Each structure stands twice: as structure tokens, then as C-alpha cells.
Short mmCIF file of C-alpha atoms in Angstrom, two decimals:
data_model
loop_
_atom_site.label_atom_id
_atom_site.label_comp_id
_atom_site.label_asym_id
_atom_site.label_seq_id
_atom_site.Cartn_x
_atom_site.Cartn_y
_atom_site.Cartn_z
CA UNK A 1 0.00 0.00 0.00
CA UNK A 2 1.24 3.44 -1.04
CA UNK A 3 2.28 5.34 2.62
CA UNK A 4 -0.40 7.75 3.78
CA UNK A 5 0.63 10.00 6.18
CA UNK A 6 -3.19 10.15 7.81
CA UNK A 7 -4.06 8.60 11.06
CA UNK A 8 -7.67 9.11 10.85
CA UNK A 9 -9.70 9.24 7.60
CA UNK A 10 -13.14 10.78 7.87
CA UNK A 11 -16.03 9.76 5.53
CA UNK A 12 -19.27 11.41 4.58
CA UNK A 13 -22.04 7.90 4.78
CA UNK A 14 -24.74 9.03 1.99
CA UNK A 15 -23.75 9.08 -1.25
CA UNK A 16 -20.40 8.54 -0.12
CA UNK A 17 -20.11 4.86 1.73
CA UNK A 18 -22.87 3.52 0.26
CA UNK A 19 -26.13 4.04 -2.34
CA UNK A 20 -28.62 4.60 -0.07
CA UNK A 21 -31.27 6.74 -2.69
CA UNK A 22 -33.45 4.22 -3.11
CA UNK A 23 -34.44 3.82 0.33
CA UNK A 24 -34.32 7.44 1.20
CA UNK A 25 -36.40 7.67 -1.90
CA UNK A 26 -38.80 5.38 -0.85
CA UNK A 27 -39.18 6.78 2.23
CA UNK A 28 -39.58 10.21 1.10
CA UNK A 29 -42.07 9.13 -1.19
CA UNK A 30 -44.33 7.51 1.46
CA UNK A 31 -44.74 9.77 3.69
CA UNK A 32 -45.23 12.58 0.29
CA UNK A 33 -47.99 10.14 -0.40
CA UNK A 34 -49.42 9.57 3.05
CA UNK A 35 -49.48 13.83 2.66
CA UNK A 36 -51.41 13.31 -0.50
CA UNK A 37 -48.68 14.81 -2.35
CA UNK A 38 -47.30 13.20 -5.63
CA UNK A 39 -44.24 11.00 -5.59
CA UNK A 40 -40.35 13.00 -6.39
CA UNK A 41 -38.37 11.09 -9.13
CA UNK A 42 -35.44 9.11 -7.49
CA UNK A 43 -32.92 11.16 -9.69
CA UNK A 44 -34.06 14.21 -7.95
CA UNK A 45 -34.08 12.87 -4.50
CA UNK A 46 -30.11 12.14 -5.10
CA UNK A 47 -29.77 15.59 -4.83
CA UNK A 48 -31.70 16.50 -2.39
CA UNK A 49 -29.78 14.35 -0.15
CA UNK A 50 -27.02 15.77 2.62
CA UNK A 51 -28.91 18.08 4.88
CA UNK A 52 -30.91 15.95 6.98
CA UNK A 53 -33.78 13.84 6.75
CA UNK A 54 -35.81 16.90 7.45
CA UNK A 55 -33.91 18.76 5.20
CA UNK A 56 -34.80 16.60 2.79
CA UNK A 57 -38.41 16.11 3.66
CA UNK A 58 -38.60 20.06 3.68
CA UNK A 59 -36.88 19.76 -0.23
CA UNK A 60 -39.64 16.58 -0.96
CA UNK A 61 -42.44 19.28 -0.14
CA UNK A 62 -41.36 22.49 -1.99
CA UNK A 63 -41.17 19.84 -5.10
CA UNK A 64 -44.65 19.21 -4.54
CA UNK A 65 -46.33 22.18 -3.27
CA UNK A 66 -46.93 24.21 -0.18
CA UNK A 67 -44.52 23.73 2.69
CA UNK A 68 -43.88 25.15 5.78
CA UNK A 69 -42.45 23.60 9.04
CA UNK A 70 -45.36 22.47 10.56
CA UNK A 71 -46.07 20.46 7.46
CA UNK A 72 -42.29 19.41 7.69
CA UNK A 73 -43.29 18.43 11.47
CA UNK A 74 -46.20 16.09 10.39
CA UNK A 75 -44.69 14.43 8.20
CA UNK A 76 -41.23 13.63 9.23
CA UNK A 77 -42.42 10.87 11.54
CA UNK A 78 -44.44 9.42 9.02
CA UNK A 79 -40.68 9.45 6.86
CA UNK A 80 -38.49 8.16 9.95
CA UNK A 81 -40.86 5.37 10.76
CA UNK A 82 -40.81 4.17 7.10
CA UNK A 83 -36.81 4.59 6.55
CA UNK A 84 -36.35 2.85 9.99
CA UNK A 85 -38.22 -0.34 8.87
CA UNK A 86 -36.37 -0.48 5.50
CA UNK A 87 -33.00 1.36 5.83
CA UNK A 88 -31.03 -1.06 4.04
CA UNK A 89 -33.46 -2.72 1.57
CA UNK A 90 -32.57 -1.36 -1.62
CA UNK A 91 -29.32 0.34 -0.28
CA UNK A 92 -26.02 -0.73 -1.55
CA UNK A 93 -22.05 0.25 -1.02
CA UNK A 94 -20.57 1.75 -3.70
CA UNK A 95 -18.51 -1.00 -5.52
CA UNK A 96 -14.67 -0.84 -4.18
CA UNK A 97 -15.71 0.90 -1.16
CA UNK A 98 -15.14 -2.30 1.55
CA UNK A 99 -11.64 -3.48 -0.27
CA UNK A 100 -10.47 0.84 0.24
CA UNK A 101 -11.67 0.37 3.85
CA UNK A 102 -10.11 -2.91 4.11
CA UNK A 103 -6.75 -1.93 3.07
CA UNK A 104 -6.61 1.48 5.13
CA UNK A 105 -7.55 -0.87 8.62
CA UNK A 106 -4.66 -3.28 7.73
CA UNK A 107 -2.48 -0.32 7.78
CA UNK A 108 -3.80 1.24 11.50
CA UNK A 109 -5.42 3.86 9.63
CA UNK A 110 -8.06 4.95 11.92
CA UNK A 111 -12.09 5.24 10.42
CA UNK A 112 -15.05 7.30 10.87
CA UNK A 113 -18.18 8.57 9.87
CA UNK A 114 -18.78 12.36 9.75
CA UNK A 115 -23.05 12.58 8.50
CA UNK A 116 -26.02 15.04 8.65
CA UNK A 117 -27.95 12.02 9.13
CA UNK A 118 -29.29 11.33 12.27
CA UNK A 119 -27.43 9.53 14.34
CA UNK A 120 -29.55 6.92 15.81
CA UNK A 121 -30.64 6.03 12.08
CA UNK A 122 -26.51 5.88 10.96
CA UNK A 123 -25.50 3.33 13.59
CA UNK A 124 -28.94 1.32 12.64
CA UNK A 125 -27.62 1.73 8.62
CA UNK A 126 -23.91 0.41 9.64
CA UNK A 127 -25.22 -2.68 11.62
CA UNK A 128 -27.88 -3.06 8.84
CA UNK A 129 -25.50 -3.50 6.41
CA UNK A 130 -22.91 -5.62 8.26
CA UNK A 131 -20.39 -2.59 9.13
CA UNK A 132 -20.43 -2.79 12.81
CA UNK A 133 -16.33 -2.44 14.37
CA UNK A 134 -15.62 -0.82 11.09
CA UNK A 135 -15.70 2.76 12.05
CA UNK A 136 -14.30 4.34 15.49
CA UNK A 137 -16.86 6.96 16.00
CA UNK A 138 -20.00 7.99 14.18
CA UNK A 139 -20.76 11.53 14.09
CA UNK A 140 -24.53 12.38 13.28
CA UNK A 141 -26.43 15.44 12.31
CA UNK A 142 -27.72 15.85 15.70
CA UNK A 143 -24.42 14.34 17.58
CA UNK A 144 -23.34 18.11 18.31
CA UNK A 145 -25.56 21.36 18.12
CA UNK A 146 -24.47 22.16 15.21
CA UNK A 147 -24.33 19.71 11.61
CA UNK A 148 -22.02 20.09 8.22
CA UNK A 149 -21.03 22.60 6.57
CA UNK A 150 -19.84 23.63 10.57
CA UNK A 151 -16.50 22.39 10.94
CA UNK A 152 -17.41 21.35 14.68
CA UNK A 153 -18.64 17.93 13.80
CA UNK A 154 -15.61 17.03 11.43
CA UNK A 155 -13.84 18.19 14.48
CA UNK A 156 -15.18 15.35 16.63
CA UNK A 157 -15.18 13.20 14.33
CA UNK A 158 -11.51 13.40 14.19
CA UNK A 159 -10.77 13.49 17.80
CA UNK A 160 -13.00 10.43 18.72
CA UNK A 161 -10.78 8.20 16.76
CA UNK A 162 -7.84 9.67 18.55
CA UNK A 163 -6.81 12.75 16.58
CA UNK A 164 -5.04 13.48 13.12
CA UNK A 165 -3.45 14.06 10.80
CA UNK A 166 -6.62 13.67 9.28
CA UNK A 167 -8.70 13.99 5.55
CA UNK A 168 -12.01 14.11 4.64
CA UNK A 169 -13.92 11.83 1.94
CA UNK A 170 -17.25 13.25 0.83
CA UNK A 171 -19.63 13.55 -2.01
CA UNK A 172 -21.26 17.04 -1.87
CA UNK A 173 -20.40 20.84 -1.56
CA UNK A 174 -21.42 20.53 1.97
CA UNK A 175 -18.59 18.17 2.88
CA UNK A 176 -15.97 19.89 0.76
CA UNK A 177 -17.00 23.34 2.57
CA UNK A 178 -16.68 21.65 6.42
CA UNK A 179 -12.84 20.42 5.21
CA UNK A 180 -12.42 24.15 3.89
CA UNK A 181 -13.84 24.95 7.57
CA UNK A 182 -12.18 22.63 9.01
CA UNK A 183 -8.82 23.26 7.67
CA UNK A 184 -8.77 19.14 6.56
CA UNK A 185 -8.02 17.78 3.23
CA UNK A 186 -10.62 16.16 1.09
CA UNK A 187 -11.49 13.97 -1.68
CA UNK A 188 -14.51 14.28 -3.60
CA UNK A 189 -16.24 11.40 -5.18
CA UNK A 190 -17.80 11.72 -9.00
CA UNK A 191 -20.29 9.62 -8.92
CA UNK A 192 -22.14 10.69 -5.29
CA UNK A 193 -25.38 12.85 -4.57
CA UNK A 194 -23.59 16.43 -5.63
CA UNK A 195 -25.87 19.10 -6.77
CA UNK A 196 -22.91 19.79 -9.07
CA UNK A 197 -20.16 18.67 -11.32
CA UNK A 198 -17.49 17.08 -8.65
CA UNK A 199 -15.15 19.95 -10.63
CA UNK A 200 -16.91 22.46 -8.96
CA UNK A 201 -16.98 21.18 -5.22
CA UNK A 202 -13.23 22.81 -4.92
CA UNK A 203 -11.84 19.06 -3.16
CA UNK A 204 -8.17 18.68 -3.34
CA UNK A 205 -8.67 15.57 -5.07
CA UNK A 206 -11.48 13.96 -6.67
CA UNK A 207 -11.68 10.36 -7.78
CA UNK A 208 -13.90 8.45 -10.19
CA UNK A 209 -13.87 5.11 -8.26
CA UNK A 210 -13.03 3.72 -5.13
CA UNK A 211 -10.16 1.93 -5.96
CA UNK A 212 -8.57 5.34 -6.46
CA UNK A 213 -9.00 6.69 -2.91
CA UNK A 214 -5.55 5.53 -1.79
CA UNK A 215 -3.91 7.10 -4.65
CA UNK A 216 -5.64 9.80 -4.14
CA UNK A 217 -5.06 10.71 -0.15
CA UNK A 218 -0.95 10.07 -0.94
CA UNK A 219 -1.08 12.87 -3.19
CA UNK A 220 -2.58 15.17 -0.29
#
């Protein structure tokens, strides 16, 4: 393995880790439907993605019509109790993604999860999907008082799995402006949830496949 001069690596979980639009989409969908509001196409939903689950109920309702928070407040249990029950079905990792993990454990590397998701719902996702002992810490969107783009959670994220040198690994302008925040390297991923071209995210690197990321972080 090329020599990395990171202890800790810090990863972004949707869009990032793993597929998980389909599920969110289905979710989102449900409780549009239970609103009786019409269903968002999945492509959309991908970039809707990285704020929140309310966030992204919020988004699922402007697409649709009226919103307002107490619309976002009926209808976000009516989302969580869905994406609870079937928070893995349809979700996937992104191929390459457990070998790049794989090889930066063997070397000590430390890993964790930095996510606006919730997270009671990203510790049910990583036993769901057989990930359990992979990461050190799990950072959620309501860990601290404050969620990405804030640096703070980054922060923690780091320093639960012992401190840095540290980079980030992310999919979205939101992760590539808490690095910037953050002071922390990053690598973008092309083929994630961005809102944009992965060109335009301003990551120090960005990589087309996961069997780049090592590549990648010994160039930071």
C-alpha cells in the first residue's frame, strides 16, 4: 500500500459509503404520499440528499407544493418510521468501497463517519448492512448542536478516533465546505449525490472510483 501519512480518515455515509437513494427515496415518497402529495423522481431525491432527513423532507415538499415547518413536522415521523423499517433494503455500497476500507484498517489507519444524518438512524444503517467495528466513532447530524457545513462535527469526528493528521472523503459541496472549515483535506467522489459537477466542489482531489481513494489521499 502506497504510505499515507493520515491517522484518521473521515467519511461522509450518503452518497459517499454507500447508495442509499433508493431507500431514502422510498421513504420520502411515502410519507409525500401519506401527505397526498405526488411521488419526487429518485434522480431528484439524489440531490436532495445531505442536509438531513428533514432537510430533505422540507426539499420533498417544496417539489410538490406548499410547505412550511409544521407540514415538515407532520410528516417527518411518518418518513423516519418508514426509513427505519427499511433502511437497508434497496441500499447498496458503492462498488470498491469495503476493499479501500479494508486496506486502510490493515495499515492502523483509523475510520469514521462524519453525516447530517441522524445519528440513531446511521448506527442502525452500519449494523444493517454488516459494518459494525468498522468505524471508530459515528458523528450524526444531531451528535453536536451544530451539523455540516460547521466544521465542529468534522472536528469530533476526528478526535473520537484519537486525533489526526486527518482527511475528509465526501460527495457534496457541503462536505468539501466543512474540510475548507475545518482546515482538513478532502477527496470528492464523482459519482455521489452532488448538486454539481465534482469539478466544482473545490476538493483537493477527486476520484472516479473507489479503488482510487488511496492514490488519491498520498497525493494530499
Amino acid at each position: 500500500m502506497t504510505a499515507l501519512r493520515f491517522k484518521t480518515i473521515v467519511f461522509d455515509l450518503d452518497g459517499t459509503l454507500a447508495d442509499t437513494a433508493p431507500d431514502l427515496t422510498a421513504a420520502l415518497n411515502h410519507a409525500l404520499r401519506e401527505m397526498g402529495r405526488p411521488p419526487v423522481p429518485a434522480e431528484d431525491v439524489r440531490h436532495m440528499v445531505g442536509h438531513g432527513a428533514k432537510a430533505l423532507l422540507r426539499k420533498g415538499l417544496a417539489a410538490t407544493g406548499e410547505v412550511s415547518e409544521v407540514l415538515v413536522e407532520e410528516g417527518f415521523p411518518i418518513f423516519l418510521a418508514h426509513y427505519e423499517a427499511h433502511i437497508a433494503d434497496l441500499t447498496r455500497p458503492f462498488p470498491g468501497v469495503e476493499q479501500a476500507l479494508d486496506a486502510l484498517a490493515a495499515e492502523g489507519v483509523k475510520l469514521t463517519i462524519c453525516t447530517n444524518k441522524l445519528e440513531s438512524l446511521s448506527h442502525r444503517f452500519i449494523a444493517a448492512i454488516g459494518w459494525e467495528g468498522r468505524f471508530a466513532a459515528i458523528v450524526g447530524g444531531d451528535t453536536l448542536a451544530v451539523r455540516k457545513p460547521d466544521p465542529a462535527p468534522l472536528l469530533e469526528a476526528i478526535a473520537r478516533a484519537g486525533g489526526g493528521p486527518a482527511a475528509f472523503v465526501g460527495d457534496s459541496i457541503t462536505d468539501t465546505d466543512t474540510a475548507r472549515a475545518a482546515a482538513i483535506p478532502c477527496v470528492a467522489l464523482s459519482f455521489g449525490f452532488a448538486d454539481r459537477p465534482a469539478g466544482e466542489l473545490g476538493a483537493d482531489r477527486v476520484i472516479d472510483h473507489w479503488d482510487e481513494l488511496i492514490e488519491a489521499l498520498a497525493g494530499l
